[in-house]
Amino acid sequence: MKKFLLISLIAIQSLILFSCYDELIDAPVGNKPPKTFISVFADSLISQQPSSVKLSWWGDDPDGIVIGYFISIDGINWTFTTRNDSVISFTLLGTDTTYLFRVAAVDNSGNGVYDNQLQSGNLNFGPEPFTDLNNNNTYDRGEPFIDCGAIDPEPAELILPLKNSAPEIKFLVDKNDNTILIPDTTFPVASFGWTITDLDGDNTIAKVFIALNDTSQKIQLPASTRFVTLKVEPPYNSDLVECDVYLGTSISTPYHTKLPGLKLNDTNRFYVYCEDIAGSQSPLLSMPSANSSLSWYVKKPKGDILIIDDYGISDNASSFYFSVFDSLNLSSRTDVWDIKFGKTSTTPAQLLPKFISPQFTETLKLFKAVYWYTDNDPTLEPAQISVREYIISGGKVFFSMIFPQQFDPRGLSDFLPVDSLSPAPISFIPRNTLINPSDDGITLNYPLLSIDDSTIPVARIRTYYPNPFAAKTLYRLGLSGDPIIGFKSSDSKLIYLGIPLHRANGNPFNVKTLFDKVLFEEFGLTR
């Protein structure tokens, strides 16, 4: 009886096990595709978003692991990614655009072989992603690939109404965050710089426009333009002229389109604005601002000579040089540029442009010759940056320059052919001290000069050691050791005296003769 019961129990158990096994074979549970979810980092999905949107997504797979996602913004072209979020930039097709963003999770139930097409439900996700080792845009056996399993046949969707953001434009600012303004008076050379930002991405800027005085006469510039220099070369046959436009800070070839509307010997206003690929425009910037009391007067050059007044002492210097140039019949062709005007210990000079290169340099190039005279605090940065380039372009410079008691002389070789200066200045030069032509000066017929007999001392004067390979000595002071006070470059394009020439017209009163020698003989100006 016990044996019978044992056999019966075994039979029943076998039947049960067989029945379970048979049921598993007849109805196996298949791999279930993952489900996908999506969210946007924004206050609300109802309000329109900028065209760059941060989105996040995730997947849930009941019987496997999510290995990545296919994403699409058109429902046709799908891109595989393993990321769970991204800042995605959308192309704006108009002022406002609506996109349908889709994400489909992918699980790890791949088949172990490369698939040229991935189908899930009614969607074709294209081929499996692979590493194209030979760059032939085709999968080849042995190349690594993502073995995609089941794909969510009903991707998560998010409707994105995208609002185009208008670009913002601002003029450049200095280190103190003050707008860099054009000086209130310039010659017909002016530089302007600005920045452009766009919430949709700076690459959405499509056009930049500039104008002078009348925005209906605007010209279009390349979208990348952030700096321009406007320049009008002589001769000036009209007081209303067109400008050459140079893009960027390098002055080489002008832009193919001239900018009309510059008024000479009159006030002007510069305009700039930009437009993005959707047609939205930035605010219109102007300089000077229309609601400010500032002005921009463009001075028409008289001729080919420029006097740079770098002299802040109130004495007769300016009237002296005017008298000299007038006596040489040059006043009608000579302009004066006061680059120290308005300068104090706390405020910069008002007529000196902030953009030394290119605006200051290109202004010099409007003239054939420059006479630059200074007090003992010369404006060295423009000289260091501009003089060499000006001379290379064909210009000539005559300096009457002195230096402060303490300064760093290392930058002087940027524009002067000198090896060094005297280690300390001469405290003062006695009245009537002679300024004698050197041997080369005598050979070249340079006139004898002399300090005047004023009781106001000529003080803190440096002497020089010119580079013997690049310069010739012209003058020596009639003091112990005969120190060098004047020299010229070997090509005669730069002449330098380290003394205020309006104080060097003592007996025999030869400063006019010196200017005659330099301007007409050395520099070759016409009389």
Short mmCIF file of C-alpha atoms in Angstrom, two decimals:
data_model
loop_
_atom_site.label_atom_id
_atom_site.label_comp_id
_atom_site.label_asym_id
_atom_site.label_seq_id
_atom_site.Cartn_x
_atom_site.Cartn_y
_atom_site.Cartn_z
CA MET A 1 0.00 0.00 0.00
CA LYS A 2 2.80 2.43 0.87
CA LYS A 3 4.62 1.51 -2.35
CA PHE A 4 1.45 2.20 -4.34
CA LEU A 5 0.98 5.58 -2.72
CA LEU A 6 4.61 6.53 -3.40
CA ILE A 7 4.30 5.55 -7.05
CA SER A 8 1.04 7.50 -7.32
CA LEU A 9 2.56 10.61 -5.79
CA ILE A 10 5.53 10.43 -8.15
CA ALA A 11 3.21 10.06 -11.12
CA ILE A 12 1.07 12.97 -10.03
CA GLN A 13 4.16 15.18 -9.47
CA SER A 14 5.54 14.21 -12.87
CA LEU A 15 2.23 15.07 -14.45
CA ILE A 16 2.22 18.45 -12.75
CA LEU A 17 5.81 19.21 -13.79
CA PHE A 18 5.13 18.06 -17.33
CA SER A 19 2.02 20.18 -17.49
CA CYS A 20 3.96 23.29 -16.28
CA TYR A 21 6.75 22.72 -18.72
CA ASP A 22 4.32 22.21 -21.56
CA GLU A 23 2.58 25.47 -20.67
CA LEU A 24 5.89 27.44 -20.79
CA ILE A 25 6.63 26.10 -24.26
CA ASP A 26 3.21 26.93 -25.60
CA ALA A 27 2.97 30.55 -24.19
CA PRO A 28 6.46 32.15 -23.56
CA VAL A 29 6.58 35.75 -22.21
CA GLY A 30 8.25 37.98 -24.91
CA ASN A 31 10.66 40.89 -24.36
CA LYS A 32 8.75 44.03 -23.58
CA PRO A 33 9.87 47.34 -25.16
CA PRO A 34 10.86 50.19 -22.85
CA LYS A 35 8.70 53.22 -22.17
CA THR A 36 10.07 56.75 -22.63
CA PHE A 37 9.45 59.98 -20.75
CA ILE A 38 10.50 63.56 -21.45
CA SER A 39 10.62 66.92 -19.71
CA VAL A 40 11.76 70.46 -20.51
CA PHE A 41 13.62 72.86 -18.22
CA ALA A 42 11.20 75.78 -18.46
CA ASP A 43 8.52 77.54 -16.47
CA SER A 44 5.73 76.30 -18.69
CA LEU A 45 5.18 74.38 -21.89
CA ILE A 46 2.49 76.82 -22.90
CA SER A 47 4.78 79.83 -23.17
CA GLN A 48 7.09 80.04 -26.12
CA GLN A 49 10.68 79.02 -25.50
CA PRO A 50 13.94 80.36 -26.93
CA SER A 51 15.27 78.40 -29.90
CA SER A 52 17.87 76.70 -27.71
CA VAL A 53 16.04 74.51 -25.17
CA LYS A 54 17.36 72.22 -22.45
CA LEU A 55 15.46 68.92 -22.50
CA SER A 56 15.80 65.76 -20.41
CA TRP A 57 14.43 62.26 -20.97
CA TRP A 58 14.57 58.82 -19.42
CA GLY A 59 13.33 55.30 -20.08
CA ASP A 60 11.81 52.48 -18.04
CA ASP A 61 12.27 48.87 -19.17
CA PRO A 62 10.32 46.22 -17.22
CA ASP A 63 12.55 43.32 -18.25
CA GLY A 64 15.87 44.77 -19.32
CA ILE A 65 18.20 47.74 -19.32
CA VAL A 66 17.85 50.96 -21.31
CA ILE A 67 21.09 51.46 -23.27
CA GLY A 68 20.24 54.65 -25.14
CA TYR A 69 17.70 56.72 -27.00
CA PHE A 70 16.71 57.75 -30.49
CA ILE A 71 15.72 61.43 -30.74
CA SER A 72 14.08 63.34 -33.59
CA ILE A 73 12.59 66.74 -34.30
CA ASP A 74 10.95 65.78 -37.59
CA GLY A 75 9.79 62.19 -36.98
CA ILE A 76 11.84 61.00 -39.96
CA ASN A 77 15.49 61.42 -39.11
CA TRP A 78 16.52 59.82 -35.83
CA THR A 79 19.78 60.25 -33.92
CA PHE A 80 21.06 57.81 -31.31
CA THR A 81 22.43 59.07 -28.00
CA THR A 82 23.31 57.64 -24.61
CA ARG A 83 22.71 60.97 -22.89
CA ASN A 84 19.68 61.75 -20.78
CA ASP A 85 19.61 65.49 -21.45
CA SER A 86 20.91 68.09 -23.85
CA VAL A 87 20.62 71.72 -24.88
CA ILE A 88 19.17 71.43 -28.35
CA SER A 89 19.19 74.28 -30.86
CA PHE A 90 16.33 74.42 -33.29
CA THR A 91 16.39 76.13 -36.66
CA LEU A 92 14.00 79.05 -36.73
CA LEU A 93 11.98 79.00 -39.92
CA GLY A 94 10.17 82.23 -39.19
CA THR A 95 9.58 84.66 -36.40
CA ASP A 96 8.06 81.81 -34.37
CA THR A 97 8.24 78.06 -35.05
CA THR A 98 6.66 74.93 -33.57
CA TYR A 99 8.58 71.64 -33.33
CA LEU A 100 7.50 68.14 -32.25
CA PHE A 101 10.35 66.63 -30.26
CA ARG A 102 10.35 62.83 -29.90
CA VAL A 103 12.43 60.39 -27.87
CA ALA A 104 12.35 56.57 -28.01
CA ALA A 105 14.21 54.46 -25.44
CA VAL A 106 16.22 51.41 -26.59
CA ASP A 107 16.84 48.32 -24.45
CA ASN A 108 19.63 45.73 -24.40
CA SER A 109 17.84 42.83 -26.10
CA GLY A 110 19.86 43.06 -29.31
CA ASN A 111 20.24 40.15 -31.71
CA GLY A 112 24.04 40.21 -31.86
CA VAL A 113 24.23 41.18 -35.55
CA TYR A 114 24.31 44.52 -37.32
CA ASP A 115 20.89 45.67 -38.55
CA ASN A 116 20.59 48.02 -41.51
CA GLN A 117 17.08 48.99 -40.49
CA LEU A 118 15.47 49.24 -37.07
CA GLN A 119 11.70 49.01 -37.10
CA SER A 120 9.40 49.44 -34.12
CA GLY A 121 5.69 49.69 -34.68
CA ASN A 122 5.16 52.01 -37.64
CA LEU A 123 8.46 53.83 -37.13
CA ASN A 124 11.72 53.29 -38.98
CA PHE A 125 14.69 54.43 -36.90
CA GLY A 126 17.25 53.75 -39.63
CA PRO A 127 20.40 51.62 -39.24
CA GLU A 128 22.09 50.77 -35.98
CA PRO A 129 24.74 53.32 -35.04
CA PHE A 130 28.32 52.20 -35.65
CA THR A 131 31.91 53.45 -35.56
CA ASP A 132 33.00 54.12 -39.14
CA LEU A 133 36.65 53.13 -38.82
CA ASN A 134 37.47 53.62 -42.53
CA ASN A 135 35.28 56.72 -43.02
CA ASN A 136 33.36 55.29 -45.96
CA ASN A 137 29.91 56.04 -44.48
CA THR A 138 29.05 52.32 -44.72
CA TYR A 139 29.07 49.63 -42.07
CA ASP A 140 31.78 47.02 -42.71
CA ARG A 141 32.14 43.73 -40.92
CA GLY A 142 34.15 44.05 -37.75
CA GLU A 143 33.33 47.70 -37.09
CA PRO A 144 31.95 48.36 -33.59
CA PHE A 145 28.20 49.01 -33.45
CA ILE A 146 25.42 49.58 -30.92
CA ASP A 147 23.40 46.35 -30.77
CA CYS A 148 19.96 47.85 -30.30
CA GLY A 149 17.20 45.80 -28.75
CA ALA A 150 13.56 46.67 -28.46
CA ILE A 151 12.63 50.30 -29.16
CA ASP A 152 9.68 52.11 -27.69
CA PRO A 153 7.11 51.98 -30.52
CA GLU A 154 5.31 54.98 -29.05
CA PRO A 155 8.06 57.58 -28.46
CA ALA A 156 7.56 60.30 -25.89
CA GLU A 157 6.53 63.55 -27.57
CA LEU A 158 6.77 67.19 -26.63
CA ILE A 159 5.33 70.06 -28.64
CA LEU A 160 7.71 73.03 -28.49
CA PRO A 161 6.35 76.40 -29.59
CA LEU A 162 9.60 78.30 -30.09
CA LYS A 163 9.84 82.07 -29.96
CA ASN A 164 12.68 83.78 -31.76
CA SER A 165 14.62 86.11 -29.46
CA ALA A 166 15.68 89.41 -31.04
CA PRO A 167 19.46 89.95 -30.97
CA GLU A 168 21.05 92.49 -28.64
CA ILE A 169 23.78 94.88 -29.78
CA LYS A 170 25.98 97.15 -27.66
CA PHE A 171 28.97 99.36 -28.34
CA LEU A 172 32.27 98.19 -26.86
CA VAL A 173 33.06 99.29 -23.33
CA ASP A 174 36.33 100.00 -21.52
CA LYS A 175 37.66 98.29 -18.39
CA ASN A 176 35.37 100.46 -16.27
CA ASP A 177 32.32 99.36 -18.28
CA ASN A 178 31.97 102.79 -19.92
CA THR A 179 30.96 102.91 -23.58
CA ILE A 180 33.92 103.69 -25.83
CA LEU A 181 32.84 106.89 -27.54
CA ILE A 182 34.11 108.54 -30.68
CA PRO A 183 35.96 111.81 -29.85
CA ASP A 184 33.79 114.86 -30.38
CA THR A 185 36.10 116.01 -33.20
CA THR A 186 37.98 113.80 -35.65
CA PHE A 187 39.44 113.92 -39.10
CA PRO A 188 37.66 111.67 -41.65
CA VAL A 189 38.80 108.47 -39.92
CA ALA A 190 36.62 106.82 -37.29
CA SER A 191 36.60 103.38 -35.66
CA PHE A 192 33.56 101.75 -34.05
CA GLY A 193 33.24 98.43 -32.25
CA TRP A 194 30.29 96.53 -30.82
CA THR A 195 29.19 93.20 -29.39
CA ILE A 196 26.20 91.15 -30.48
CA THR A 197 24.45 88.48 -28.43
CA ASP A 198 21.43 86.35 -29.18
CA LEU A 199 19.66 83.93 -26.83
CA ASP A 200 19.11 81.69 -29.83
CA GLY A 201 22.87 81.51 -30.42
CA ASP A 202 25.30 83.99 -31.91
CA ASN A 203 25.41 81.86 -35.04
CA THR A 204 21.85 82.97 -35.79
CA ILE A 205 23.02 86.48 -36.71
CA ALA A 206 22.52 86.81 -40.45
CA LYS A 207 23.19 90.47 -41.27
CA VAL A 208 24.85 93.59 -39.86
CA PHE A 209 23.92 97.04 -41.15
CA ILE A 210 25.68 100.40 -40.70
CA ALA A 211 24.75 103.89 -41.82
CA LEU A 212 25.84 107.50 -41.50
CA ASN A 213 23.26 110.17 -40.66
CA ASP A 214 20.47 108.54 -42.69
CA THR A 215 19.50 104.91 -42.07
CA SER A 216 17.86 104.70 -45.49
CA GLN A 217 21.41 104.79 -46.89
CA LYS A 218 22.56 101.80 -44.87
CA ILE A 219 24.89 99.15 -46.22
CA GLN A 220 24.94 95.48 -45.29
CA LEU A 221 28.08 93.91 -43.81
CA PRO A 222 28.98 90.27 -43.17
CA ALA A 223 27.23 88.76 -40.17
CA SER A 224 30.53 88.30 -38.32
CA THR A 225 31.41 92.03 -38.40
CA ARG A 226 32.04 93.50 -34.94
CA PHE A 227 34.46 96.36 -35.71
CA VAL A 228 34.78 98.84 -38.56
CA THR A 229 36.97 101.78 -39.48
CA LEU A 230 35.57 104.43 -41.81
CA LYS A 231 38.09 106.45 -43.79
CA VAL A 232 38.02 109.04 -46.55
CA GLU A 233 41.29 109.60 -48.39
CA PRO A 234 42.26 112.95 -49.92
CA PRO A 235 41.57 114.79 -52.15
CA TYR A 236 38.22 116.01 -50.86
CA ASN A 237 36.24 117.34 -53.80
CA SER A 238 33.01 117.68 -51.85
CA ASP A 239 31.86 118.18 -48.28
CA LEU A 240 29.55 115.16 -48.63
CA VAL A 241 31.64 112.06 -49.25
CA GLU A 242 31.62 108.28 -49.32
CA CYS A 243 33.76 106.33 -46.86
CA ASP A 244 35.92 103.30 -47.38
CA VAL A 245 34.90 100.68 -44.83
CA TYR A 246 37.50 98.39 -43.27
CA LEU A 247 36.27 95.32 -41.42
CA GLY A 248 38.07 94.35 -38.24
CA THR A 249 41.10 96.07 -36.77
CA SER A 250 43.42 95.22 -39.67
CA ILE A 251 43.51 97.89 -42.36
CA SER A 252 44.32 96.27 -45.67
CA THR A 253 41.64 95.97 -48.34
CA PRO A 254 38.46 98.04 -47.99
CA TYR A 255 35.05 96.42 -48.12
CA HIS A 256 33.60 96.23 -51.61
CA THR A 257 30.79 98.67 -50.78
CA LYS A 258 31.42 102.26 -49.72
CA LEU A 259 29.34 103.90 -47.00
CA PRO A 260 27.70 107.15 -48.20
CA GLY A 261 26.71 110.21 -46.26
CA LEU A 262 29.74 111.50 -44.31
CA LYS A 263 29.58 115.28 -43.91
CA LEU A 264 32.92 117.10 -43.71
CA ASN A 265 33.25 120.17 -41.49
CA ASP A 266 29.93 119.17 -39.96
CA THR A 267 28.42 116.95 -37.28
CA ASN A 268 27.64 113.31 -38.02
CA ARG A 269 26.00 110.28 -36.44
CA PHE A 270 26.91 106.60 -36.90
CA TYR A 271 24.24 103.86 -36.82
CA VAL A 272 24.54 100.09 -36.48
CA TYR A 273 22.06 97.25 -36.00
CA CYS A 274 21.80 93.56 -36.86
CA GLU A 275 19.24 91.00 -37.97
CA ASP A 276 18.97 87.27 -37.27
CA ILE A 277 18.04 84.42 -39.60
CA ALA A 278 14.37 84.74 -38.67
CA GLY A 279 14.31 88.43 -39.59
CA SER A 280 14.19 89.83 -36.06
CA GLN A 281 16.21 93.02 -35.66
CA SER A 282 18.23 94.36 -32.78
CA PRO A 283 17.66 97.86 -31.44
CA LEU A 284 19.20 100.61 -33.58
CA LEU A 285 22.40 101.90 -31.97
CA SER A 286 23.73 105.35 -32.70
CA MET A 287 26.89 107.21 -31.81
CA PRO A 288 26.56 109.80 -30.52
CA SER A 289 23.30 108.69 -28.97
CA ALA A 290 20.32 110.65 -30.25
CA ASN A 291 19.23 111.50 -26.70
CA SER A 292 22.64 112.72 -25.51
CA SER A 293 24.24 116.15 -25.69
CA LEU A 294 27.38 114.73 -27.32
CA SER A 295 28.33 115.44 -30.91
CA TRP A 296 30.77 114.11 -33.50
CA TYR A 297 32.31 116.75 -35.74
CA VAL A 298 34.37 115.57 -38.72
CA LYS A 299 37.08 118.02 -39.69
CA LYS A 300 38.13 118.27 -43.32
CA PRO A 301 41.95 118.30 -43.60
CA LYS A 302 43.37 121.50 -45.06
CA GLY A 303 46.35 119.89 -46.72
CA ASP A 304 49.27 117.52 -46.26
CA ILE A 305 50.82 118.66 -42.95
CA LEU A 306 49.68 117.80 -39.43
CA ILE A 307 50.90 119.38 -36.19
CA ILE A 308 50.31 117.13 -33.17
CA ASP A 309 50.00 119.34 -30.10
CA ASP A 310 51.03 117.06 -27.23
CA TYR A 311 51.80 120.02 -24.99
CA GLY A 312 49.81 120.79 -21.87
CA ILE A 313 51.71 123.84 -20.58
CA SER A 314 50.05 127.24 -20.94
CA ASP A 315 52.69 129.33 -22.70
CA ASN A 316 53.30 130.63 -26.21
CA ALA A 317 54.21 127.27 -27.81
CA SER A 318 51.18 126.91 -30.09
CA SER A 319 51.28 130.52 -31.28
CA PHE A 320 55.04 130.22 -31.88
CA TYR A 321 54.63 127.21 -34.18
CA PHE A 322 51.70 128.78 -35.98
CA SER A 323 53.88 131.81 -36.65
CA VAL A 324 56.71 129.65 -37.98
CA PHE A 325 54.44 127.68 -40.31
CA ASP A 326 52.71 130.85 -41.43
CA SER A 327 56.08 132.45 -42.25
CA LEU A 328 56.82 129.41 -44.44
CA ASN A 329 53.47 129.90 -46.23
CA LEU A 330 52.23 126.59 -44.82
CA SER A 331 49.37 127.68 -42.54
CA SER A 332 46.76 127.13 -45.25
CA ARG A 333 47.78 123.49 -45.63
CA THR A 334 48.46 122.65 -41.97
CA ASP A 335 46.07 121.14 -39.42
CA VAL A 336 46.55 120.97 -35.66
CA TRP A 337 45.51 117.97 -33.55
CA ASP A 338 45.53 118.72 -29.83
CA ILE A 339 45.82 115.24 -28.31
CA LYS A 340 46.12 116.61 -24.76
CA PHE A 341 42.95 118.70 -24.86
CA GLY A 342 40.81 118.10 -21.78
CA LYS A 343 43.33 115.81 -20.10
CA THR A 344 43.61 116.02 -16.31
CA SER A 345 45.02 113.76 -13.64
CA THR A 346 41.69 111.92 -13.53
CA THR A 347 40.23 112.31 -17.03
CA PRO A 348 41.62 111.25 -20.41
CA ALA A 349 42.25 113.58 -23.32
CA GLN A 350 39.03 114.30 -25.18
CA LEU A 351 40.32 114.29 -28.76
CA LEU A 352 42.59 111.24 -28.56
CA PRO A 353 40.72 108.18 -29.86
CA LYS A 354 40.53 105.09 -27.67
CA PHE A 355 41.33 102.90 -30.67
CA ILE A 356 44.93 103.98 -31.31
CA SER A 357 45.16 101.20 -33.83
CA PRO A 358 43.63 101.68 -36.26
CA GLN A 359 42.02 105.12 -35.85
CA PHE A 360 45.03 107.16 -34.71
CA THR A 361 47.38 105.41 -37.13
CA GLU A 362 45.07 105.84 -40.09
CA THR A 363 44.56 109.50 -39.26
CA LEU A 364 48.30 110.11 -39.52
CA LYS A 365 48.23 108.51 -42.96
CA LEU A 366 45.97 111.28 -44.25
CA PHE A 367 49.04 113.57 -44.14
CA LYS A 368 52.45 113.49 -45.78
CA ALA A 369 54.30 114.95 -42.81
CA VAL A 370 53.74 115.32 -39.06
CA TYR A 371 55.34 117.72 -36.61
CA TRP A 372 54.85 116.32 -33.09
CA TYR A 373 55.82 118.51 -30.13
CA THR A 374 55.44 117.62 -26.46
CA ASP A 375 55.91 118.77 -22.89
CA ASN A 376 57.79 116.50 -20.48
CA ASP A 377 54.85 114.09 -20.32
CA PRO A 378 54.51 112.90 -23.91
CA THR A 379 51.70 110.63 -25.01
CA LEU A 380 53.93 107.67 -25.78
CA GLU A 381 51.45 104.91 -26.52
CA PRO A 382 50.24 106.39 -29.83
CA ALA A 383 53.85 107.02 -30.87
CA GLN A 384 54.88 103.48 -30.01
CA ILE A 385 51.93 101.94 -31.85
CA SER A 386 51.59 104.23 -34.86
CA VAL A 387 54.83 105.95 -35.92
CA ARG A 388 56.61 102.95 -37.41
CA GLU A 389 53.58 101.95 -39.50
CA TYR A 390 53.03 105.55 -40.57
CA ILE A 391 56.61 105.85 -41.79
CA ILE A 392 56.42 102.51 -43.61
CA SER A 393 53.33 103.82 -45.41
CA GLY A 394 55.35 106.81 -46.65
CA GLY A 395 54.90 109.36 -43.89
CA LYS A 396 57.58 111.60 -42.33
CA VAL A 397 57.77 112.69 -38.67
CA PHE A 398 59.60 115.58 -37.01
CA PHE A 399 59.71 115.31 -33.20
CA SER A 400 60.38 117.90 -30.54
CA MET A 401 59.98 115.64 -27.52
CA ILE A 402 61.13 115.60 -23.91
CA PHE A 403 60.51 113.06 -21.17
CA PRO A 404 59.61 113.04 -17.49
CA GLN A 405 62.30 112.72 -14.87
CA GLN A 406 61.40 109.10 -14.25
CA PHE A 407 59.96 106.79 -16.91
CA ASP A 408 60.62 103.44 -18.56
CA PRO A 409 62.59 104.12 -21.76
CA ARG A 410 62.43 100.57 -23.12
CA GLY A 411 59.56 101.33 -25.50
CA LEU A 412 61.36 104.23 -27.22
CA SER A 413 63.08 101.93 -29.68
CA ASP A 414 59.61 101.05 -30.99
CA PHE A 415 59.62 104.35 -32.85
CA LEU A 416 63.04 106.01 -32.39
CA PRO A 417 66.44 104.79 -33.70
CA VAL A 418 68.10 105.00 -30.27
CA ASP A 419 70.09 102.55 -28.20
CA SER A 420 69.68 104.38 -24.89
CA LEU A 421 69.22 107.70 -23.08
CA SER A 422 71.28 109.47 -20.49
CA PRO A 423 70.67 107.80 -17.12
CA ALA A 424 69.47 111.08 -15.59
CA PRO A 425 68.16 114.32 -17.08
CA ILE A 426 70.05 117.60 -17.09
CA SER A 427 68.49 119.62 -14.28
CA PHE A 428 68.29 122.76 -16.41
CA ILE A 429 70.04 124.22 -19.42
CA PRO A 430 71.50 127.72 -18.95
CA ARG A 431 70.09 130.58 -21.00
CA ASN A 432 71.67 131.14 -24.43
CA THR A 433 73.28 127.67 -24.45
CA LEU A 434 74.21 126.79 -28.02
CA ILE A 435 72.76 123.77 -29.80
CA ASN A 436 75.52 122.97 -32.23
CA PRO A 437 75.24 120.98 -35.44
CA SER A 438 77.32 117.80 -35.24
CA ASP A 439 79.75 116.80 -37.97
CA ASP A 440 76.91 115.17 -39.92
CA GLY A 441 74.70 118.15 -39.16
CA ILE A 442 77.31 120.56 -40.56
CA THR A 443 77.71 118.40 -43.66
CA LEU A 444 73.96 118.41 -44.16
CA ASN A 445 73.81 122.19 -43.62
CA TYR A 446 71.70 122.15 -40.46
CA PRO A 447 71.54 125.61 -38.80
CA LEU A 448 73.00 126.62 -35.46
CA LEU A 449 70.39 126.89 -32.69
CA SER A 450 70.42 128.41 -29.23
CA ILE A 451 68.36 128.30 -26.06
CA ASP A 452 66.52 131.62 -25.64
CA ASP A 453 67.29 134.11 -22.86
CA SER A 454 64.01 133.64 -20.95
CA THR A 455 64.32 133.44 -17.19
CA ILE A 456 62.05 130.36 -17.24
CA PRO A 457 64.50 127.45 -17.29
CA VAL A 458 64.56 124.68 -19.87
CA ALA A 459 64.66 121.84 -17.36
CA ARG A 460 65.02 118.06 -17.08
CA ILE A 461 66.41 117.44 -20.56
CA ARG A 462 67.63 113.98 -21.55
CA THR A 463 70.44 113.34 -24.00
CA TYR A 464 70.69 110.38 -26.36
CA TYR A 465 72.80 107.57 -27.77
CA PRO A 466 71.43 106.98 -31.29
CA ASN A 467 71.79 103.61 -32.97
CA PRO A 468 74.85 104.14 -35.24
CA PHE A 469 73.48 101.72 -37.84
CA ALA A 470 70.06 103.36 -38.10
CA ALA A 471 70.63 107.05 -37.34
CA LYS A 472 72.85 110.06 -37.89
CA THR A 473 73.65 112.58 -35.17
CA LEU A 474 72.49 116.11 -36.00
CA TYR A 475 72.90 118.23 -32.86
CA ARG A 476 74.93 118.37 -29.65
CA LEU A 477 74.37 120.59 -26.63
CA GLY A 478 77.08 123.18 -25.99
CA LEU A 479 77.73 121.74 -22.54
CA SER A 480 80.43 119.60 -21.02
CA GLY A 481 80.84 116.41 -23.00
CA ASP A 482 78.87 117.72 -25.98
CA PRO A 483 75.91 115.36 -25.34
CA ILE A 484 73.72 114.43 -28.30
CA ILE A 485 70.35 116.16 -28.40
CA GLY A 486 69.26 115.67 -32.04
CA PHE A 487 69.42 112.91 -34.66
CA LYS A 488 67.63 111.56 -37.70
CA SER A 489 66.95 108.14 -39.15
CA SER A 490 69.25 107.03 -41.93
CA ASP A 491 66.43 107.30 -44.46
CA SER A 492 65.59 110.87 -43.29
CA LYS A 493 61.97 109.91 -42.61
CA LEU A 494 62.24 110.68 -38.89
CA ILE A 495 64.00 113.68 -37.33
CA TYR A 496 64.20 114.14 -33.59
CA LEU A 497 65.24 116.93 -31.24
CA GLY A 498 65.03 116.30 -27.52
CA ILE A 499 64.35 119.90 -26.65
CA PRO A 500 61.32 122.23 -26.94
CA LEU A 501 62.00 124.03 -30.20
CA HIS A 502 60.00 127.10 -29.21
CA ARG A 503 62.68 127.56 -26.52
CA ALA A 504 65.52 126.99 -29.01
CA ASN A 505 64.97 130.16 -31.03
CA GLY A 506 67.58 132.25 -29.28
CA ASN A 507 70.19 134.22 -31.17
CA PRO A 508 70.68 133.59 -34.15
CA PHE A 509 66.90 132.79 -34.31
CA ASN A 510 67.19 129.85 -36.68
CA VAL A 511 64.19 127.66 -35.79
CA LYS A 512 62.38 128.83 -38.94
CA THR A 513 65.46 127.85 -40.93
CA LEU A 514 65.44 124.44 -39.27
CA PHE A 515 61.78 123.84 -40.23
CA ASP A 516 62.55 124.96 -43.78
CA LYS A 517 65.41 122.46 -43.88
CA VAL A 518 63.38 119.57 -42.47
CA LEU A 519 60.06 120.05 -44.27
CA PHE A 520 61.25 121.02 -47.73
CA GLU A 521 64.69 119.44 -48.08
CA GLU A 522 64.56 116.36 -45.89
CA PHE A 523 60.87 115.53 -46.24
CA GLY A 524 60.50 116.77 -49.80
CA LEU A 525 57.30 118.75 -49.35
CA THR A 526 56.44 121.22 -52.07
CA ARG A 527 56.76 124.88 -51.25
#
